[in-house]
C-alpha positions as protocol buffer text, in pm:
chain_id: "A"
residue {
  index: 1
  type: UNK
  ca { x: 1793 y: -125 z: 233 }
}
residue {
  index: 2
  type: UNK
  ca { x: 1875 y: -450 z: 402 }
}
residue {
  index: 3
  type: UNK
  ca { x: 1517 y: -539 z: 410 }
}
residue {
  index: 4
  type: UNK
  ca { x: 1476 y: -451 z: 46 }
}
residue {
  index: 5
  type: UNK
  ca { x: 1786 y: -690 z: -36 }
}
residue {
  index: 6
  type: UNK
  ca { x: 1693 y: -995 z: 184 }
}
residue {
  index: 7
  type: UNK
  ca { x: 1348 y: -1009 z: 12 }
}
residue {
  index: 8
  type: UNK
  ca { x: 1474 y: -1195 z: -316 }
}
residue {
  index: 9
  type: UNK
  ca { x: 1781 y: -1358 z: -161 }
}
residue {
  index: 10
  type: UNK
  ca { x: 1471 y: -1507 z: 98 }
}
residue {
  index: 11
  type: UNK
  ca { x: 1237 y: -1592 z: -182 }
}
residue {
  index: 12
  type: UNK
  ca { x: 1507 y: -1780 z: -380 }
}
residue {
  index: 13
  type: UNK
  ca { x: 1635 y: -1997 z: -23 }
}
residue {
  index: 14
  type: UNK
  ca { x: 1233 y: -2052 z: 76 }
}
residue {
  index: 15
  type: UNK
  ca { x: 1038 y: -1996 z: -193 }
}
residue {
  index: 16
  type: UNK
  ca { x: 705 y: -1831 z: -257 }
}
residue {
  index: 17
  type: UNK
  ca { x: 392 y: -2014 z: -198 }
}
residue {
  index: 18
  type: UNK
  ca { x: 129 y: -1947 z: -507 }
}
residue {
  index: 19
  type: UNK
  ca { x: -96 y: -1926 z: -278 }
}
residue {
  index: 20
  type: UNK
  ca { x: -69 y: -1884 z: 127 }
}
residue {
  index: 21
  type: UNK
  ca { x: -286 y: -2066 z: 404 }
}
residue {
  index: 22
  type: UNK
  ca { x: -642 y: -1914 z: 476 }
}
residue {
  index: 23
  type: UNK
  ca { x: -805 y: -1981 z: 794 }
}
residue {
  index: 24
  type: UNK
  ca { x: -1194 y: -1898 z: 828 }
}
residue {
  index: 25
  type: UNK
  ca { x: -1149 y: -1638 z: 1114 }
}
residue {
  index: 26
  type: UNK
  ca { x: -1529 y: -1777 z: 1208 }
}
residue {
  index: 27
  type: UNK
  ca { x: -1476 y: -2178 z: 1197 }
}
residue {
  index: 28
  type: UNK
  ca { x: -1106 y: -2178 z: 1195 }
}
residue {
  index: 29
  type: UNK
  ca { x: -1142 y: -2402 z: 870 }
}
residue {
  index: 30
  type: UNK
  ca { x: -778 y: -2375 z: 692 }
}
residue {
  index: 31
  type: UNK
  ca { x: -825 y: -2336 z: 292 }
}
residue {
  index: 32
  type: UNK
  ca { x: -508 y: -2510 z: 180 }
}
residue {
  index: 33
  type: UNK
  ca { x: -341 y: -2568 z: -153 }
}
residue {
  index: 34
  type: UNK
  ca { x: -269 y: -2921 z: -215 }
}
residue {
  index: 35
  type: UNK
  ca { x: 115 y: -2846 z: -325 }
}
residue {
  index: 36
  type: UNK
  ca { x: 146 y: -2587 z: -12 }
}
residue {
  index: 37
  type: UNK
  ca { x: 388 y: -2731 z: 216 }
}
residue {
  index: 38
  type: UNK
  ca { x: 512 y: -2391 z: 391 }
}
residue {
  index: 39
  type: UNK
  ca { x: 432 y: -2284 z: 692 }
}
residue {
  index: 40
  type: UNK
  ca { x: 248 y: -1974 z: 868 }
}
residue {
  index: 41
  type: UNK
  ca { x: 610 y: -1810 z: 971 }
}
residue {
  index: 42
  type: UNK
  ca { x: 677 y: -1852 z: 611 }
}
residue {
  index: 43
  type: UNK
  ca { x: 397 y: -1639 z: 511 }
}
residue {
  index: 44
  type: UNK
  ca { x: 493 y: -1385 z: 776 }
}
residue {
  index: 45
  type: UNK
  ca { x: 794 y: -1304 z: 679 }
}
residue {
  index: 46
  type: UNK
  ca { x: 834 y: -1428 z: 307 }
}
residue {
  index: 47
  type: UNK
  ca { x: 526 y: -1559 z: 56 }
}
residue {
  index: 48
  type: UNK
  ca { x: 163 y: -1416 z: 248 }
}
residue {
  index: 49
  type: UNK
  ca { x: -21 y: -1162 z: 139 }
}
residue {
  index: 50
  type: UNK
  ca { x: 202 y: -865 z: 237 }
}
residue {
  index: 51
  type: UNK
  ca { x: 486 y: -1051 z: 440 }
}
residue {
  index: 52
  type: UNK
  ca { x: 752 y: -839 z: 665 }
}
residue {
  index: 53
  type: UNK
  ca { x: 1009 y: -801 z: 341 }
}
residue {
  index: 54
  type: UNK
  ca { x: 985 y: -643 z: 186 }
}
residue {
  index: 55
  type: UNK
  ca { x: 656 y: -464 z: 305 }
}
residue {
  index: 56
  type: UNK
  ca { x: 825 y: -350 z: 649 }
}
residue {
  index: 57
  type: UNK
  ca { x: 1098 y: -180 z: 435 }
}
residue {
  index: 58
  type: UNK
  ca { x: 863 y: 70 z: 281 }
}
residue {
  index: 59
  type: UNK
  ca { x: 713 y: 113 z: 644 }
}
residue {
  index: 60
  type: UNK
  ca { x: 1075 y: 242 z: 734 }
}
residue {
  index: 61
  type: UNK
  ca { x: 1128 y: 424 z: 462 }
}
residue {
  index: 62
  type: UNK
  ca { x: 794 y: 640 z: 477 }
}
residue {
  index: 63
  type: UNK
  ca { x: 900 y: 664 z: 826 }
}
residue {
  index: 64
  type: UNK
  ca { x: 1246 y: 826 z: 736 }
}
residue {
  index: 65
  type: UNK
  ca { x: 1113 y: 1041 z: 492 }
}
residue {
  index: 66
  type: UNK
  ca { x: 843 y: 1181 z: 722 }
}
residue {
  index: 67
  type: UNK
  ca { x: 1161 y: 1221 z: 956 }
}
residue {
  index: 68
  type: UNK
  ca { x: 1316 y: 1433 z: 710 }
}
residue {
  index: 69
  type: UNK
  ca { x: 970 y: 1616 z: 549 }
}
residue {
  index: 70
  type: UNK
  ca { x: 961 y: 1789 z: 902 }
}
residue {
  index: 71
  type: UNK
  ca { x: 1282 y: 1832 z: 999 }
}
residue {
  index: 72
  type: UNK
  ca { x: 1306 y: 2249 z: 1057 }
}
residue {
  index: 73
  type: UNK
  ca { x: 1600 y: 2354 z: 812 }
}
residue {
  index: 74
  type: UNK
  ca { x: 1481 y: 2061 z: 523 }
}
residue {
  index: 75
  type: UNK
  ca { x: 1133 y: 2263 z: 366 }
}
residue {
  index: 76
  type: UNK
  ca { x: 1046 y: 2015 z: 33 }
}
residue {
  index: 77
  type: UNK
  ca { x: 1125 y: 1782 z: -155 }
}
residue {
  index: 78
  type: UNK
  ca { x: 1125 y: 1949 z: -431 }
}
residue {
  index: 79
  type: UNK
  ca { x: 1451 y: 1940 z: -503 }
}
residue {
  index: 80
  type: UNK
  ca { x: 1663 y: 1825 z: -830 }
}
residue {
  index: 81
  type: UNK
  ca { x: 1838 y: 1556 z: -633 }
}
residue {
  index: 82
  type: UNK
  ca { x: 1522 y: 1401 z: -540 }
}
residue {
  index: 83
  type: UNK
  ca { x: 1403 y: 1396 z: -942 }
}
residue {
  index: 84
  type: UNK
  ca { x: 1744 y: 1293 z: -1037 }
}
residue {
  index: 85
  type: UNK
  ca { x: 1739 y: 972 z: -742 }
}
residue {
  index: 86
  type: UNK
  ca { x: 1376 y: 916 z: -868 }
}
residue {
  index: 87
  type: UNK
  ca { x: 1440 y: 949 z: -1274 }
}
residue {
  index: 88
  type: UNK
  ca { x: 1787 y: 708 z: -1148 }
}
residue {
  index: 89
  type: UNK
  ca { x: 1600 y: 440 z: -951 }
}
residue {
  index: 90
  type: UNK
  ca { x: 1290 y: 363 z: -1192 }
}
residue {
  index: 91
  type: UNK
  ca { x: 1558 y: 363 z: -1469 }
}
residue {
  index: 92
  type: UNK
  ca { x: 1725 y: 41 z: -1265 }
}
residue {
  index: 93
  type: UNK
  ca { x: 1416 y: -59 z: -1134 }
}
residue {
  index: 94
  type: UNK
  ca { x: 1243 y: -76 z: -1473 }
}
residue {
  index: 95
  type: UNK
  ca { x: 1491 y: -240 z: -1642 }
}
residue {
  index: 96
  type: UNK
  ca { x: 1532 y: -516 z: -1403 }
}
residue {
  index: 97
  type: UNK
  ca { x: 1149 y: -579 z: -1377 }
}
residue {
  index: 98
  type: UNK
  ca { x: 1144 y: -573 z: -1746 }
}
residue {
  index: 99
  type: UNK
  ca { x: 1420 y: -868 z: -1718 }
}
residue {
  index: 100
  type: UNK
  ca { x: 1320 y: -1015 z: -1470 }
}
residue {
  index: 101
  type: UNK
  ca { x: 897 y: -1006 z: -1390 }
}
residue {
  index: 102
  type: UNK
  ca { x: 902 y: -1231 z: -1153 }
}
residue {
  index: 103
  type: UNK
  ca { x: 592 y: -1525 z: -1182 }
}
residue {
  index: 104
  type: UNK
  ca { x: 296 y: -1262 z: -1162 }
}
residue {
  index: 105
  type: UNK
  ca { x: 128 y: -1510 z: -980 }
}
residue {
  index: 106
  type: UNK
  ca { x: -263 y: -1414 z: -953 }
}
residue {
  index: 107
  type: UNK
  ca { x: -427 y: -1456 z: -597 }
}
residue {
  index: 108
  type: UNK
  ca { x: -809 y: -1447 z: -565 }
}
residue {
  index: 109
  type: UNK
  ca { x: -828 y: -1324 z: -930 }
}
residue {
  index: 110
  type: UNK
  ca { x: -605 y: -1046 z: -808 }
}
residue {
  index: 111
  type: UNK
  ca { x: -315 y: -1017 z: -1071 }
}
residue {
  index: 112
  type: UNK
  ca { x: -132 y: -780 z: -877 }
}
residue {
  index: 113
  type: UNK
  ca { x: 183 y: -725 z: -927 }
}
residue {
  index: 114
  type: UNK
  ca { x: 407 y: -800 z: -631 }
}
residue {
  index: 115
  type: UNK
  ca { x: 281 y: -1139 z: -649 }
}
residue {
  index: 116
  type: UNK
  ca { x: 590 y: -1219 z: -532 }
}
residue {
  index: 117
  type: UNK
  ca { x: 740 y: -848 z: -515 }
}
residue {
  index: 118
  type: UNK
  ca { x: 1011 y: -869 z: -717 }
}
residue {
  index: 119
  type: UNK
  ca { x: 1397 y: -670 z: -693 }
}
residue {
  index: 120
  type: UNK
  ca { x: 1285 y: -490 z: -990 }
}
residue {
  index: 121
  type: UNK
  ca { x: 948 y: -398 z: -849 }
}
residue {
  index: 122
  type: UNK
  ca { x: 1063 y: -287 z: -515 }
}
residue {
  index: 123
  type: UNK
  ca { x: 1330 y: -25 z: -723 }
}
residue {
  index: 124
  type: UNK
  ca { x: 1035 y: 84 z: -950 }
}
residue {
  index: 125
  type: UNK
  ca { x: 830 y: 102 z: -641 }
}
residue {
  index: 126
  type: UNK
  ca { x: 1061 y: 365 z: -430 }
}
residue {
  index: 127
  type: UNK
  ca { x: 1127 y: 565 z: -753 }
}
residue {
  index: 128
  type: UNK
  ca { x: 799 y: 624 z: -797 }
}
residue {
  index: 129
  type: UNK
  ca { x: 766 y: 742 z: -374 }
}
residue {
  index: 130
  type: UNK
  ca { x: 1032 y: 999 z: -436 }
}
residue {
  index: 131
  type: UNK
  ca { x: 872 y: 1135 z: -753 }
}
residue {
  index: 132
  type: UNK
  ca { x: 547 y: 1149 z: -598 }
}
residue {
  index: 133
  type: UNK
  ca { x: 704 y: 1311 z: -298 }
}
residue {
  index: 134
  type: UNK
  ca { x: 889 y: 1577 z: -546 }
}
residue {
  index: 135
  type: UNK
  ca { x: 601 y: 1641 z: -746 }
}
residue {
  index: 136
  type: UNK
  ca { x: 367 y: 1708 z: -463 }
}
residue {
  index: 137
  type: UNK
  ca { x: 563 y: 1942 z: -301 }
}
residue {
  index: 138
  type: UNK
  ca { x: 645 y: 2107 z: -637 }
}
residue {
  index: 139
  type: UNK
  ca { x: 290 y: 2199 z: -719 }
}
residue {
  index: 140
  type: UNK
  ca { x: 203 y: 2337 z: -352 }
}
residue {
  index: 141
  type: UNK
  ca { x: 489 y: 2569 z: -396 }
}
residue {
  index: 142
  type: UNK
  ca { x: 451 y: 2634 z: -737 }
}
residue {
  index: 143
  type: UNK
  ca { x: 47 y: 2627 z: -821 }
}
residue {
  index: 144
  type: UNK
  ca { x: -88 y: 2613 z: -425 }
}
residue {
  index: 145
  type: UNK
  ca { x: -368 y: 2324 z: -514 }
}
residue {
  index: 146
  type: UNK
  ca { x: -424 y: 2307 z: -137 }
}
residue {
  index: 147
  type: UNK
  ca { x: -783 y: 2204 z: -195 }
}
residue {
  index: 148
  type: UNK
  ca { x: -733 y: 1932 z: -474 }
}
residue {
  index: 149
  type: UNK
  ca { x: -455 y: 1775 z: -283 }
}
residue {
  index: 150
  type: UNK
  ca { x: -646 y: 1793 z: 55 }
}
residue {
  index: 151
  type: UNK
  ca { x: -875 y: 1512 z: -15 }
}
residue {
  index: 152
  type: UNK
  ca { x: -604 y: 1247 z: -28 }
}
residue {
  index: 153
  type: UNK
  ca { x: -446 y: 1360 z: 268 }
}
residue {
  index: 154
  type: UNK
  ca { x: -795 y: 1304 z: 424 }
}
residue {
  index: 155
  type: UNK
  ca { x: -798 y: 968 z: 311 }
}
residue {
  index: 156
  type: UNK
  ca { x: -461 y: 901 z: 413 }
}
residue {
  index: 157
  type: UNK
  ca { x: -485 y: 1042 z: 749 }
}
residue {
  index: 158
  type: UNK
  ca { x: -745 y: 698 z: 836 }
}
residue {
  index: 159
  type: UNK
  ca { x: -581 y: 456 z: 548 }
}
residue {
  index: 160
  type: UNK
  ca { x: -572 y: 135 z: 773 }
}
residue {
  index: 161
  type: UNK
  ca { x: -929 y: 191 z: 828 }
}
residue {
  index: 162
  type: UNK
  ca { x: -1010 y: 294 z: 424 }
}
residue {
  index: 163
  type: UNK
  ca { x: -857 y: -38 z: 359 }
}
residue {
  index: 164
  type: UNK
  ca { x: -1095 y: -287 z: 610 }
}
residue {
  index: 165
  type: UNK
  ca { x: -1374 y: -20 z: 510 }
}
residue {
  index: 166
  type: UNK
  ca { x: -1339 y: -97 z: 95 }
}
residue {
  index: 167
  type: UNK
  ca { x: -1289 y: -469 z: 145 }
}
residue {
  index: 168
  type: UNK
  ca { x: -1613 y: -474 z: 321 }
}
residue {
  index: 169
  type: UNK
  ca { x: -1824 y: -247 z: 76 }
}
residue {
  index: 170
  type: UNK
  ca { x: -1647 y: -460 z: -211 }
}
residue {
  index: 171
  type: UNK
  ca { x: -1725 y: -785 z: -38 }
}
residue {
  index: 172
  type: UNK
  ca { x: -2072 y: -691 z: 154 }
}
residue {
  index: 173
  type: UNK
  ca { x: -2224 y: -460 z: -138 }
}
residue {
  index: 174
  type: UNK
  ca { x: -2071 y: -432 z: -432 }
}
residue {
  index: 175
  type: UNK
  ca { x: -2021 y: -855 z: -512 }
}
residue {
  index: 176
  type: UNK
  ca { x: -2334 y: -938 z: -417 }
}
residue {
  index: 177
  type: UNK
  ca { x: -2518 y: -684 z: -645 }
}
residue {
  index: 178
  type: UNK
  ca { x: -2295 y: -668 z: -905 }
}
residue {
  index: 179
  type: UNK
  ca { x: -2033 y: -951 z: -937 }
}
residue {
  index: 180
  type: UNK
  ca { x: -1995 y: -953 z: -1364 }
}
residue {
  index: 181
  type: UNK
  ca { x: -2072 y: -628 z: -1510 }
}
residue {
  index: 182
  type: UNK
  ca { x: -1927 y: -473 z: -1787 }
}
residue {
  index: 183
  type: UNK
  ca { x: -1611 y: -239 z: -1853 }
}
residue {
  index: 184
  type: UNK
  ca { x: -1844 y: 55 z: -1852 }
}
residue {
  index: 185
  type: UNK
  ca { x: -2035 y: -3 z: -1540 }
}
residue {
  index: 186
  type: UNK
  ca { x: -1738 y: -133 z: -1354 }
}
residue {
  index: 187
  type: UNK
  ca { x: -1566 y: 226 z: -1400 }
}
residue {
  index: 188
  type: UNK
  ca { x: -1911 y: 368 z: -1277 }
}
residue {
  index: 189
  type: UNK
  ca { x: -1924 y: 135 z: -982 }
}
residue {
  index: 190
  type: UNK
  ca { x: -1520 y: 161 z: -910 }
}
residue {
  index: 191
  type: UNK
  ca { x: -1623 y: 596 z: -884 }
}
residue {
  index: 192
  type: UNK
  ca { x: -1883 y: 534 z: -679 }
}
residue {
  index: 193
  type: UNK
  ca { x: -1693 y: 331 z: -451 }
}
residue {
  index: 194
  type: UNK
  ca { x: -1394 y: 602 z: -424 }
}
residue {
  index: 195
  type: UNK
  ca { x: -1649 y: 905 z: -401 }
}
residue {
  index: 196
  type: UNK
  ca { x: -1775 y: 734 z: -105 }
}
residue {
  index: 197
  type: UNK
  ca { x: -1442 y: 651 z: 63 }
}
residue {
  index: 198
  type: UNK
  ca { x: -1385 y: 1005 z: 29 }
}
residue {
  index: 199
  type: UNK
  ca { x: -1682 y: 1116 z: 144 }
}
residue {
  index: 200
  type: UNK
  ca { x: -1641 y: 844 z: 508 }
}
residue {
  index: 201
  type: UNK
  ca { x: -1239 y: 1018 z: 534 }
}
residue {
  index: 202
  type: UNK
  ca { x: -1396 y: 1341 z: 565 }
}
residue {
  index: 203
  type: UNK
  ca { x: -1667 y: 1246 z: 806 }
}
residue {
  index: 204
  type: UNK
  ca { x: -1414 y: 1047 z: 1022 }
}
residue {
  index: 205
  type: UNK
  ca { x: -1174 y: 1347 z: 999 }
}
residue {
  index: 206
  type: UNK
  ca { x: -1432 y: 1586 z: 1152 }
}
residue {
  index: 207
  type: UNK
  ca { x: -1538 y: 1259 z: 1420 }
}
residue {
  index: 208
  type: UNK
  ca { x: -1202 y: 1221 z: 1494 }
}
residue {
  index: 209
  type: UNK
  ca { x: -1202 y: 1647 z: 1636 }
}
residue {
  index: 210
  type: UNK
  ca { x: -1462 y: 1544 z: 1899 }
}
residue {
  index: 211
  type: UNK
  ca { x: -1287 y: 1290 z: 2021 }
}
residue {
  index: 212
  type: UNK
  ca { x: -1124 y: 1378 z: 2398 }
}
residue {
  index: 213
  type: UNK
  ca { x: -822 y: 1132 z: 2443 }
}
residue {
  index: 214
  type: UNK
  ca { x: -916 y: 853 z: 2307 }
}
residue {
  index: 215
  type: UNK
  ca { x: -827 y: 482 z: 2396 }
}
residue {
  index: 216
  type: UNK
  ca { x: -463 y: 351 z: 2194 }
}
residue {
  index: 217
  type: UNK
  ca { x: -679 y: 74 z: 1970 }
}
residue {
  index: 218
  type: UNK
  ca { x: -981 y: 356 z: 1864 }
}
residue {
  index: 219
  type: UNK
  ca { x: -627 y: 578 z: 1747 }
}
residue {
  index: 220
  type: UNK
  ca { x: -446 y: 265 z: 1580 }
}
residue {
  index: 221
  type: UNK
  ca { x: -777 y: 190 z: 1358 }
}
residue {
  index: 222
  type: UNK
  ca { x: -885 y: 586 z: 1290 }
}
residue {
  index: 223
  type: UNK
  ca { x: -481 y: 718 z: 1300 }
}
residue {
  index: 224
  type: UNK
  ca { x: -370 y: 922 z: 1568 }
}
């Protein structure tokens, strides 16, 4: 929560940077806005491209809620508080990102939209966590869907290594071949691309059973 609070409050005293310094990891090059005058600890903990606040608040709070998922008298969160905290927070959270939007600033032609990450967004964002979290475990009690819900948590059991893995197929493969195309075959292409990340979480989650102890950095990128 203190994370989550600092993050405006730090945006407001520092700013946020339209767009943050780029080195070329191969020349070391710097691409730098010519109205940029922040620095790289700036970008770390304020205005990069996911800086420690707020990002390193969600970290914590996935982190408590796994705490709690597995805890051995708590069995779901399927419970009305949860709906009622979720149904509560995007209620606030809505309201003040309707308010207050923030400057939606578009990086890379990527109009995301915690470009900066707003108060209002990070409310929205959480409410939407505990309703997915509710809803989840709602339909395995209620309609037992093991086997549609299994293929996310194959994807999420390697998602550091989904998310260098689609960067490269979008930069390597994907751009090159197809770089303007139109809404139809982008939805065809944007399939594609998630059948085969599917497809590469399942292969890695049967690699990763072979595996005998395996060095700290081969668990970091494939998740222990």
């Amino acid at each position: 929560l203190m994370i989550f609070a600092a993050t405006p409050i730090m945006q407001k005293l520092f700013g946020y940077a339209q767009y943050p310094i780029e080195p070329d990891l191969f020349t070391g090059e710097l691409t730098l806005e010519p109205s940029m005058k922040t620095s790289v600890l700036q970008h770390w903990f304020v205005d990069g491209w996911f800086p420690l606040f707020p990002w390193l608040g969600f970290a914590f709070l996935g982190v408590n809620l796994a705490i709690l998922r597995f805890k051995k008298e708590f069995h779901s969160f399927a419970h009305l508080e949860f709906f009622i905290a979720g149904f509560l927070l995007l209620a606030v959270g809505g309201s003040v990102w309707l308010h207050s939007p923030g400057a939606l600033l578009t990086r890379e032609g990527y109009s995301e939209m915690f470009y900066p990450p707003t108060a209002g967004f990070i409310i929205t964002t959480v409410s939407v966590l505990l309703f997915i979290f509710a809803l989840v475990d709602f339909f395995s009690m209620s309609l037992k869907p093991a086997a549609l819900l299994k293929p996310f948590q194959r994807l999420g059991a390697v998602s550091l290594l989904m998310y260098v893995l689609h960067l490269t197929i979008i930069e390597f493969v994907i751009v090159p071949l197809h770089e303007a195309e139109p809404l139809g075959t982008f939805i065809l292409i944007s399939a594609a691309l998630a059948l085969a990340l599917f497809a590469a979480a399942y292969a890695l989650h049967y690699f990763k059973k072979r595996l005998t102890n395996p060095p700290l950095i081969v668990r970091f990128i494939l998740g222990g």
